[in-house]
Each structure stands twice: as C-alpha cells, then as structure tokens.
Amino acid sequence: MTEAAAGVAQGKPAARIDRGAFCWALFEWARNPWVLLGTIYVFTPYVSNVVIGDAVRGQSIIAGWHATAGAIIAFTAPFLGAAKDRMGRRKPLLAAATAVLAAAIVAKWWALPGDAGLPLWAIGLTVVVSGVSFVYTEVVHNAMLTRAAPPGTLSHVSGLGLALGSIASVLLLVFVLVTIALPGQVALPFIADAPLFGLDPAQHEPSRVVTLICAAWLIVFSIPMFLYTPDLTTTGERFGTALKHGVGNVVRTILKLREYRNVALFLVARMLYADGKTAILIFSGVYASGTMEWNLLEMLAYGIILTIFAIGGGLGRGAARSRRGREAGGGDRNRRDDRLPDRDGVDVANVDFLRARDARRPNLG
C-alpha cells in the first residue's frame, strides 16, 4: 500500500493537488472549448449550412473529413505513443502538436461561402489536421498524468481536468452569446447594439470568429502546463530513432494481443464505443442546425445547457473513483505507470490508439 493509501486508511488528510497537477488539468481548460464551439455547436454547423450550403450534402462531406482524420489517427497514434515512451520527455511532442492545432484552427477563419475564402478542399484539410493534432495532444497529455499528479490524487486531477474543460467551454459559449450573437438581435440593458469587435453578420463573422477566440484561448492557457507541470527526463533518443524502434514494438504488441483474447476484445469494444460516442457528439450540432434549422443563438443555448451537465460529471467522476479506491483499501487504485502492467507479456502502452480514442470528449477537431 502506498503512503497516500496508508494515510487514507488511517484517516489522514488526502494528498493535495499541487501546482504542477493543477496546470496539467488547466490544459483541458485551454483545449476543450474548441471541441464545443468549433466541432459541435458553431463552426461545423456553419460550414455545413452556409459554406457548403446544403445540410444533407454538408453532413456527408463533414463525415468524410472526420473519417479521414480517424483513419490517420488509427494508423499513426500507436507509433506516436511508442516513440514518446522511448524518448522520455513528453513536452516537446505536446508543444509541436499544440502549435499545429492552433494554426489549423486559425486557418478556419478564412472559411467563406463561394470563392471569397478557402476552397472546400482546403477547409477539409484544416479539419483533418486539427482533428489529428487534437488527438495527438490528448495522447501525449494523458501520458503526463501519472507524472504530474501527486500520489493519491490521480482521479481527482483527471476529474478536475474534465470539469475545467467544461467550465471553460461554458464561459466561452456564454461570452459569444452575450457579446456576439445577441447584440443587434434583442433589446436588453446589458446587451450592446452591435457585435463585439465590429463583426459583420453579412460576412458570417460571428460564426467564424470562434476560430480566432479558441486559438488564442488555447495558446494562452496552455502556457502554465509547459512551465510548471513536471515532465520525464529525456533518454537522449531522437524522434526518428524512437519512431523506428517503436514501429517494431507496436507490431509485436498487436501480435501478442492475439494470444490474449480478453484484452483484444476489450480494446476493440472500447474503441468502437468511443468512436460511436464521438460521432453522436459531432453530428448532434450539424443535425440540429440543419434539420431543425437552428440558428447561432439556438445552437449556443443548446451547447450551454448540455455542457453544464458535463461539469458535474467531471467532478463527480473523480470523486467517485477515489471513493471506490478508498473503500477497497487501495488508495488511488487508478494510479499506474504510463502503461498498463505487463504481467501477461502484453505491452498495452504501445496500443496508444486506446487513449487516442478515449470517449471523454469528441476527439476530432
């Protein structure tokens, strides 16, 4: 039993979340708003209904973009996971993926109907790039949790990250609603007469500006994690070399899974569940706006209501998991190394598509 677990069993105060762990959770605050504003409730419905101009055709095209991103993720995330395990340090990879994600989000600002902005294929490219890079940030960020969280706090830190991501999303949804969507639409004392920043509704700028807002939010609030969250020490192995050796590790891992039917079934079932939930979340916004003809105001209200429930879910999840661990006498039973135990000869760390397809949130940007 760990010292933290023994302390809990003896009635001592549980370990506190330190600055590094909080900054790890704060990265979810930085990253998650793009999923809600961009992927689900504002930007993607705008692309389907305005840029493409046909709700049915738009849903089909957007599905193809996300399918492409999903295929790239499935075939590359395991190798990324294997490479990062051999390199030790996670932050350089995370910084690169975050920079690519921010750039792809900013590029979406030029998504305009007709020939005024990016061609449709280029918009699709930004969707694929942001989707893949978003999952890469999740793979690497999740791998830092066991190093960032003090003993006995893993579940609380993980749940805090989920809650902070949802809180940030609600705040930005409300901000866009009050300062951009409502001005000029309603006459209330606290609502301005025109959208913030002088945005022009005729150019669809209220829907497009969420790209710039989310990109700036991501950059600013990811900085504390890079400054204060502890990282592993470097092994000195270069990325190319680590990737080369990692490919062999991934292949051997997959071959070993054939010998352990229960593990293989679990991986496949969880991946299918995550993909199904991701599809529902992504297309809920496109369907609501296209089929029921909801506008920006209604989509923002829809997003705010649903996301509020996710805040309680994130906090409750961490508390419930920690309580179950204490009742079982094992402290934080969820605390483990960056890989699952290799007791049966199956190195599950190299099957990193499991983490990449985690159903905690929609993974495609």
GROMACS .gro file of C-alpha atoms in nm:
model
  365
    1MET     CA    1   0.000   0.000   0.000
    2THR     CA    2   0.137   0.344  -0.091
    3GLU     CA    3   0.195   0.612   0.171
    4ALA     CA    4  -0.104   0.803   0.034
    5ALA     CA    5  -0.322   0.494   0.060
    6ALA     CA    6  -0.200   0.421   0.411
    7GLY     CA    7  -0.274   0.777   0.508
    8VAL     CA    8  -0.629   0.748   0.380
    9ALA     CA    9  -0.676   0.418   0.562
   10GLN     CA   10  -0.557   0.579   0.887
   11GLY     CA   11  -0.787   0.876   0.842
   12LYS     CA   12  -0.513   1.122   0.746
   13PRO     CA   13  -0.592   1.404   0.503
   14ALA     CA   14  -0.570   1.307   0.138
   15ALA     CA   15  -0.283   1.440  -0.070
   16ARG     CA   16  -0.338   1.787  -0.211
   17ILE     CA   17  -0.327   1.879  -0.577
   18ASP     CA   18  -0.008   2.079  -0.630
   19ARG     CA   19   0.067   2.348  -0.888
   20GLY     CA   20   0.203   2.108  -1.148
   21ALA     CA   21  -0.104   1.886  -1.129
   22PHE     CA   22  -0.340   2.183  -1.147
   23CYS     CA   23  -0.159   2.315  -1.454
   24TRP     CA   24  -0.191   1.971  -1.612
   25ALA     CA   25  -0.568   1.995  -1.559
   26LEU     CA   26  -0.565   2.355  -1.685
   27PHE     CA   27  -0.454   2.228  -2.026
   28GLU     CA   28  -0.807   2.087  -2.063
   29TRP     CA   29  -0.938   2.437  -1.988
   30ALA     CA   30  -0.721   2.558  -2.277
   31ARG     CA   31  -0.806   2.289  -2.531
   32ASN     CA   32  -1.163   2.178  -2.474
   33PRO     CA   33  -1.352   2.494  -2.585
   34TRP     CA   34  -1.257   2.433  -2.948
   35VAL     CA   35  -1.438   2.099  -2.940
   36LEU     CA   36  -1.759   2.258  -2.818
   37LEU     CA   37  -1.757   2.583  -3.015
   38GLY     CA   38  -1.578   2.459  -3.324
   39THR     CA   39  -1.651   2.092  -3.373
   40ILE     CA   40  -2.005   2.069  -3.236
   41TYR     CA   41  -2.211   2.384  -3.189
   42VAL     CA   42  -2.090   2.677  -3.401
   43PHE     CA   43  -1.826   2.635  -3.670
   44THR     CA   44  -1.908   2.292  -3.811
   45PRO     CA   45  -2.282   2.371  -3.849
   46TYR     CA   46  -2.179   2.697  -4.019
   47VAL     CA   47  -1.962   2.509  -4.269
   48SER     CA   48  -2.238   2.258  -4.343
   49ASN     CA   49  -2.525   2.504  -4.381
   50VAL     CA   50  -2.353   2.816  -4.517
   51VAL     CA   51  -2.021   2.729  -4.679
   52ILE     CA   52  -2.142   2.406  -4.836
   53GLY     CA   53  -2.497   2.537  -4.847
   54ASP     CA   54  -2.680   2.206  -4.825
   55ALA     CA   55  -2.745   2.040  -4.489
   56VAL     CA   56  -2.757   1.685  -4.626
   57ARG     CA   57  -2.455   1.723  -4.854
   58GLY     CA   58  -2.276   1.910  -4.579
   59GLN     CA   59  -2.323   1.627  -4.331
   60SER     CA   60  -2.189   1.379  -4.586
   61ILE     CA   61  -1.880   1.586  -4.666
   62ILE     CA   62  -1.805   1.656  -4.300
   63ALA     CA   63  -1.842   1.285  -4.222
   64GLY     CA   64  -1.581   1.212  -4.488
   65TRP     CA   65  -1.339   1.464  -4.338
   66HIS     CA   66  -1.372   1.314  -3.992
   67ALA     CA   67  -1.344   0.961  -4.129
   68THR     CA   68  -1.016   1.058  -4.293
   69ALA     CA   69  -0.888   1.206  -3.969
   70GLY     CA   70  -0.997   0.895  -3.780
   71ALA     CA   71  -0.812   0.666  -4.020
   72ILE     CA   72  -0.493   0.871  -3.988
   73ILE     CA   73  -0.524   0.861  -3.610
   74ALA     CA   74  -0.577   0.485  -3.602
   75PHE     CA   75  -0.267   0.419  -3.810
   76THR     CA   76  -0.034   0.675  -3.653
   77ALA     CA   77  -0.127   0.720  -3.286
   78PRO     CA   78   0.021   0.383  -3.179
   79PHE     CA   79   0.356   0.480  -3.330
   80LEU     CA   80   0.345   0.821  -3.165
   81GLY     CA   81   0.281   0.650  -2.832
   82ALA     CA   82   0.570   0.411  -2.882
   83ALA     CA   83   0.805   0.694  -2.980
   84LYS     CA   84   0.720   0.912  -2.681
   85ASP     CA   85   0.775   0.617  -2.445
   86ARG     CA   86   1.129   0.574  -2.578
   87MET     CA   87   1.211   0.947  -2.579
   88GLY     CA   88   1.106   1.009  -2.219
   89ARG     CA   89   1.010   1.377  -2.235
   90ARG     CA   90   0.655   1.449  -2.345
   91LYS     CA   91   0.650   1.829  -2.362
   92PRO     CA   92   0.835   1.875  -2.695
   93LEU     CA   93   0.586   1.649  -2.874
   94LEU     CA   94   0.295   1.814  -2.696
   95ALA     CA   95   0.420   2.162  -2.788
   96ALA     CA   96   0.452   2.066  -3.154
   97ALA     CA   97   0.104   1.913  -3.167
   98THR     CA   98  -0.046   2.213  -2.987
   99ALA     CA   99   0.118   2.457  -3.230
  100VAL     CA  100  -0.016   2.266  -3.531
  101LEU     CA  101  -0.362   2.252  -3.373
  102ALA     CA  102  -0.366   2.628  -3.309
  103ALA     CA  103  -0.252   2.704  -3.665
  104ALA     CA  104  -0.519   2.477  -3.816
  105ILE     CA  105  -0.789   2.641  -3.604
  106VAL     CA  106  -0.680   2.991  -3.708
  107ALA     CA  107  -0.684   2.890  -4.075
  108LYS     CA  108  -1.055   2.813  -4.047
  109TRP     CA  109  -1.125   3.187  -4.012
  110TRP     CA  110  -1.095   3.206  -4.391
  111ALA     CA  111  -1.374   2.953  -4.447
  112LEU     CA  112  -1.621   3.158  -4.652
  113PRO     CA  113  -1.901   3.064  -4.891
  114GLY     CA  114  -1.828   3.083  -5.261
  115ASP     CA  115  -1.487   3.190  -5.386
  116ALA     CA  116  -1.428   3.455  -5.121
  117GLY     CA  117  -1.216   3.237  -4.893
  118LEU     CA  118  -1.053   2.896  -4.878
  119PRO     CA  119  -1.165   2.635  -5.131
  120LEU     CA  120  -1.366   2.349  -4.987
  121TRP     CA  121  -1.077   2.103  -5.008
  122ALA     CA  122  -0.859   2.339  -4.803
  123ILE     CA  123  -1.128   2.373  -4.538
  124GLY     CA  124  -1.143   1.995  -4.525
  125LEU     CA  125  -0.766   1.983  -4.487
  126THR     CA  126  -0.782   2.214  -4.185
  127VAL     CA  127  -1.050   1.991  -4.032
  128VAL     CA  128  -0.837   1.680  -4.080
  129VAL     CA  129  -0.520   1.846  -3.950
  130SER     CA  130  -0.691   1.992  -3.645
  131GLY     CA  131  -0.864   1.661  -3.575
  132VAL     CA  132  -0.543   1.460  -3.589
  133SER     CA  133  -0.337   1.713  -3.394
  134PHE     CA  134  -0.608   1.741  -3.128
  135VAL     CA  135  -0.590   1.367  -3.063
  136TYR     CA  136  -0.210   1.379  -3.062
  137THR     CA  137  -0.227   1.641  -2.787
  138GLU     CA  138  -0.463   1.414  -2.596
  139VAL     CA  139  -0.237   1.110  -2.630
  140VAL     CA  140   0.071   1.294  -2.503
  141HIS     CA  141  -0.114   1.500  -2.241
  142ASN     CA  142  -0.280   1.191  -2.092
  143ALA     CA  143   0.059   1.020  -2.073
  144MET     CA  144   0.183   1.301  -1.847
  145LEU     CA  145  -0.086   1.250  -1.583
  146THR     CA  146   0.088   0.988  -1.370
  147ARG     CA  147   0.399   1.209  -1.353
  148ALA     CA  148   0.202   1.527  -1.286
  149ALA     CA  149  -0.041   1.405  -1.018
  150PRO     CA  150   0.090   1.356  -0.662
  151PRO     CA  151   0.030   1.012  -0.508
  152GLY     CA  152  -0.335   0.959  -0.423
  153THR     CA  153  -0.469   1.241  -0.642
  154LEU     CA  154  -0.478   1.090  -0.992
  155SER     CA  155  -0.856   1.052  -1.006
  156HIS     CA  156  -0.914   1.399  -0.862
  157VAL     CA  157  -0.671   1.561  -1.107
  158SER     CA  158  -0.824   1.375  -1.401
  159GLY     CA  159  -1.176   1.473  -1.295
  160LEU     CA  160  -1.062   1.832  -1.237
  161GLY     CA  161  -0.933   1.844  -1.594
  162LEU     CA  162  -1.267   1.728  -1.731
  163ALA     CA  163  -1.455   1.981  -1.520
  164LEU     CA  164  -1.224   2.270  -1.609
  165GLY     CA  165  -1.260   2.190  -1.977
  166SER     CA  166  -1.638   2.201  -1.948
  167ILE     CA  167  -1.634   2.520  -1.739
  168ALA     CA  168  -1.413   2.696  -1.993
  169SER     CA  169  -1.644   2.584  -2.272
  170VAL     CA  170  -1.950   2.721  -2.092
  171LEU     CA  171  -1.774   3.052  -2.026
  172LEU     CA  172  -1.680   3.096  -2.391
  173LEU     CA  173  -2.023   2.985  -2.511
  174VAL     CA  174  -2.183   3.247  -2.284
  175PHE     CA  175  -1.927   3.508  -2.392
  176VAL     CA  176  -2.002   3.450  -2.761
  177LEU     CA  177  -2.376   3.451  -2.689
  178VAL     CA  178  -2.378   3.778  -2.492
  179THR     CA  179  -2.117   3.978  -2.684
  180ILE     CA  180  -2.150   3.850  -3.040
  181ALA     CA  181  -2.474   3.661  -3.109
  182LEU     CA  182  -2.729   3.864  -2.909
  183PRO     CA  183  -2.620   4.223  -2.993
  184GLY     CA  184  -2.848   4.365  -3.258
  185GLN     CA  185  -3.097   4.082  -3.205
  186VAL     CA  186  -3.252   4.173  -2.869
  187ALA     CA  187  -3.308   4.497  -2.678
  188LEU     CA  188  -3.176   4.443  -2.326
  189PRO     CA  189  -2.987   4.685  -2.098
  190PHE     CA  190  -2.680   4.462  -2.073
  191ILE     CA  191  -2.666   4.374  -2.445
  192ALA     CA  192  -2.480   4.602  -2.686
  193ASP     CA  193  -2.634   4.732  -3.006
  194ALA     CA  194  -2.373   4.566  -3.228
  195PRO     CA  195  -2.148   4.259  -3.202
  196LEU     CA  196  -1.813   4.293  -3.029
  197PHE     CA  197  -1.509   4.378  -3.243
  198GLY     CA  198  -1.737   4.526  -3.510
  199LEU     CA  199  -1.808   4.182  -3.655
  200ASP     CA  200  -2.018   4.183  -3.971
  201PRO     CA  201  -2.303   3.928  -3.972
  202ALA     CA  202  -2.329   3.964  -4.351
  203GLN     CA  203  -1.979   3.813  -4.377
  204HIS     CA  204  -2.071   3.541  -4.123
  205GLU     CA  205  -1.802   3.675  -3.893
  206PRO     CA  206  -1.993   3.594  -3.569
  207SER     CA  207  -1.974   3.223  -3.659
  208ARG     CA  208  -1.618   3.237  -3.792
  209VAL     CA  209  -1.466   3.437  -3.507
  210VAL     CA  210  -1.488   3.140  -3.271
  211THR     CA  211  -1.183   3.004  -3.453
  212LEU     CA  212  -0.968   3.301  -3.351
  213ILE     CA  213  -1.109   3.310  -2.998
  214CYS     CA  214  -1.045   2.940  -2.939
  215ALA     CA  215  -0.695   2.953  -3.089
  216ALA     CA  216  -0.597   3.245  -2.867
  217TRP     CA  217  -0.751   3.073  -2.565
  218LEU     CA  218  -0.557   2.755  -2.641
  219ILE     CA  219  -0.224   2.931  -2.673
  220VAL     CA  220  -0.258   3.149  -2.362
  221PHE     CA  221  -0.388   2.887  -2.120
  222SER     CA  222  -0.159   2.606  -2.232
  223ILE     CA  223   0.147   2.805  -2.121
  224PRO     CA  224   0.117   2.720  -1.746
  225MET     CA  225   0.126   2.348  -1.821
  226PHE     CA  226   0.450   2.382  -2.017
  227LEU     CA  227   0.603   2.597  -1.742
  228TYR     CA  228   0.501   2.418  -1.423
  229THR     CA  229   0.390   2.060  -1.490
  230PRO     CA  230   0.675   1.812  -1.435
  231ASP     CA  231   0.796   1.605  -1.727
  232LEU     CA  232   1.002   1.290  -1.755
  233THR     CA  233   1.375   1.319  -1.814
  234THR     CA  234   1.498   1.274  -2.168
  235THR     CA  235   1.651   0.945  -2.276
  236GLY     CA  236   1.858   1.120  -2.542
  237GLU     CA  237   1.697   0.919  -2.820
  238ARG     CA  238   1.595   1.122  -3.125
  239PHE     CA  239   1.240   1.116  -3.252
  240GLY     CA  240   1.329   0.939  -3.577
  241THR     CA  241   1.518   0.663  -3.398
  242ALA     CA  242   1.247   0.629  -3.135
  243LEU     CA  243   0.983   0.606  -3.405
  244LYS     CA  244   1.179   0.340  -3.594
  245HIS     CA  245   1.212   0.120  -3.287
  246GLY     CA  246   0.857   0.198  -3.182
  247VAL     CA  247   0.712   0.054  -3.502
  248GLY     CA  248   0.858  -0.285  -3.416
  249ASN     CA  249   0.723  -0.263  -3.062
  250VAL     CA  250   0.374  -0.183  -3.188
  251VAL     CA  251   0.377  -0.476  -3.430
  252ARG     CA  252   0.492  -0.715  -3.158
  253THR     CA  253   0.227  -0.583  -2.920
  254ILE     CA  254  -0.054  -0.633  -3.172
  255LEU     CA  255   0.067  -0.986  -3.245
  256LYS     CA  256   0.070  -1.066  -2.874
  257LEU     CA  257  -0.287  -0.943  -2.838
  258ARG     CA  258  -0.397  -1.239  -3.048
  259GLU     CA  259  -0.283  -1.464  -2.766
  260TYR     CA  260  -0.491  -1.276  -2.508
  261ARG     CA  261  -0.849  -1.276  -2.633
  262ASN     CA  262  -0.998  -1.082  -2.342
  263VAL     CA  263  -0.752  -0.795  -2.380
  264ALA     CA  264  -0.807  -0.778  -2.756
  265LEU     CA  265  -1.186  -0.779  -2.716
  266PHE     CA  266  -1.166  -0.504  -2.457
  267LEU     CA  267  -0.953  -0.283  -2.682
  268VAL     CA  268  -1.182  -0.331  -2.982
  269ALA     CA  269  -1.502  -0.281  -2.780
  270ARG     CA  270  -1.376   0.035  -2.614
  271MET     CA  271  -1.257   0.179  -2.943
  272LEU     CA  272  -1.595   0.113  -3.108
  273TYR     CA  273  -1.775   0.268  -2.813
  274ALA     CA  274  -1.553   0.576  -2.824
  275ASP     CA  275  -1.600   0.616  -3.199
  276GLY     CA  276  -1.976   0.583  -3.169
  277LYS     CA  277  -1.999   0.841  -2.894
  278THR     CA  278  -1.769   1.076  -3.084
  279ALA     CA  279  -1.990   1.054  -3.394
  280ILE     CA  280  -2.303   1.129  -3.190
  281LEU     CA  281  -2.145   1.434  -3.031
  282ILE     CA  282  -2.002   1.572  -3.354
  283PHE     CA  283  -2.318   1.533  -3.559
  284SER     CA  284  -2.560   1.645  -3.290
  285GLY     CA  285  -2.478   2.005  -3.376
  286VAL     CA  286  -2.483   1.959  -3.753
  287TYR     CA  287  -2.812   1.770  -3.734
  288ALA     CA  288  -2.979   2.022  -3.502
  289SER     CA  289  -2.880   2.321  -3.713
  290GLY     CA  290  -2.951   2.161  -4.049
  291THR     CA  291  -3.263   1.956  -3.985
  292MET     CA  292  -3.432   2.178  -3.728
  293GLU     CA  293  -3.293   2.498  -3.880
  294TRP     CA  294  -3.147   2.627  -3.555
  295ASN     CA  295  -2.951   2.950  -3.585
  296LEU     CA  296  -2.645   3.070  -3.394
  297LEU     CA  297  -2.846   3.181  -3.090
  298GLU     CA  298  -3.022   2.848  -3.055
  299MET     CA  299  -2.703   2.649  -3.108
  300LEU     CA  300  -2.521   2.846  -2.838
  301ALA     CA  301  -2.807   2.794  -2.592
  302TYR     CA  302  -2.810   2.423  -2.679
  303GLY     CA  303  -2.437   2.397  -2.613
  304ILE     CA  304  -2.453   2.585  -2.283
  305ILE     CA  305  -2.729   2.364  -2.143
  306LEU     CA  306  -2.560   2.037  -2.237
  307THR     CA  307  -2.213   2.142  -2.125
  308ILE     CA  308  -2.329   2.247  -1.778
  309PHE     CA  309  -2.417   1.885  -1.705
  310ALA     CA  310  -2.067   1.777  -1.810
  311ILE     CA  311  -1.912   1.992  -1.536
  312GLY     CA  312  -2.082   1.794  -1.260
  313GLY     CA  313  -1.996   1.472  -1.440
  314GLY     CA  314  -1.626   1.554  -1.449
  315LEU     CA  315  -1.608   1.643  -1.079
  316GLY     CA  316  -1.831   1.355  -0.973
  317ARG     CA  317  -1.630   1.103  -1.173
  318GLY     CA  318  -1.305   1.179  -0.995
  319ALA     CA  319  -1.466   1.180  -0.650
  320ALA     CA  320  -1.648   0.852  -0.714
  321ARG     CA  321  -1.338   0.674  -0.841
  322SER     CA  322  -1.130   0.790  -0.544
  323ARG     CA  323  -1.404   0.683  -0.301
  324ARG     CA  324  -1.420   0.336  -0.455
  325GLY     CA  325  -1.044   0.309  -0.422
  326ARG     CA  326  -1.053   0.404  -0.053
  327GLU     CA  327  -1.334   0.159   0.017
  328ALA     CA  328  -1.126  -0.115  -0.141
  329GLY     CA  329  -0.828  -0.021   0.079
  330GLY     CA  330  -0.605   0.061  -0.213
  331GLY     CA  331  -0.592   0.437  -0.204
  332ASP     CA  332  -0.595   0.573  -0.556
  333ARG     CA  333  -0.631   0.246  -0.740
  334ASN     CA  334  -0.621   0.421  -1.071
  335ARG     CA  335  -0.266   0.535  -1.026
  336ARG     CA  336  -0.034   0.348  -1.256
  337ASP     CA  337   0.263   0.398  -1.479
  338ASP     CA  338   0.221   0.534  -1.829
  339ARG     CA  339   0.150   0.177  -1.937
  340LEU     CA  340  -0.075  -0.096  -1.805
  341PRO     CA  341   0.101  -0.373  -1.608
  342ASP     CA  342   0.297  -0.609  -1.832
  343ARG     CA  343   0.215  -0.912  -1.618
  344ASP     CA  344   0.094  -1.117  -1.914
  345GLY     CA  345   0.358  -1.005  -2.160
  346VAL     CA  346   0.125  -0.758  -2.333
  347ASP     CA  347   0.271  -0.408  -2.354
  348VAL     CA  348  -0.052  -0.214  -2.382
  349ALA     CA  349   0.132   0.119  -2.378
  350ASN     CA  350   0.215   0.071  -2.744
  351VAL     CA  351  -0.152   0.038  -2.833
  352ASP     CA  352  -0.195   0.410  -2.780
  353PHE     CA  353  -0.494   0.434  -3.007
  354LEU     CA  354  -0.683   0.323  -2.695
  355ARG     CA  355  -0.602   0.654  -2.529
  356ALA     CA  356  -0.638   0.840  -2.857
  357ARG     CA  357  -0.997   0.724  -2.893
  358ASP     CA  358  -1.089   0.795  -2.532
  359ALA     CA  359  -1.461   0.875  -2.507
  360ARG     CA  360  -1.421   1.151  -2.253
  361ARG     CA  361  -1.496   1.404  -2.525
  362PRO     CA  362  -1.523   1.421  -2.901
  363ASN     CA  363  -1.172   1.382  -3.026
  364LEU     CA  364  -1.188   1.530  -3.372
  365GLY     CA  365  -1.124   1.896  -3.431
   0.00000   0.00000   0.00000
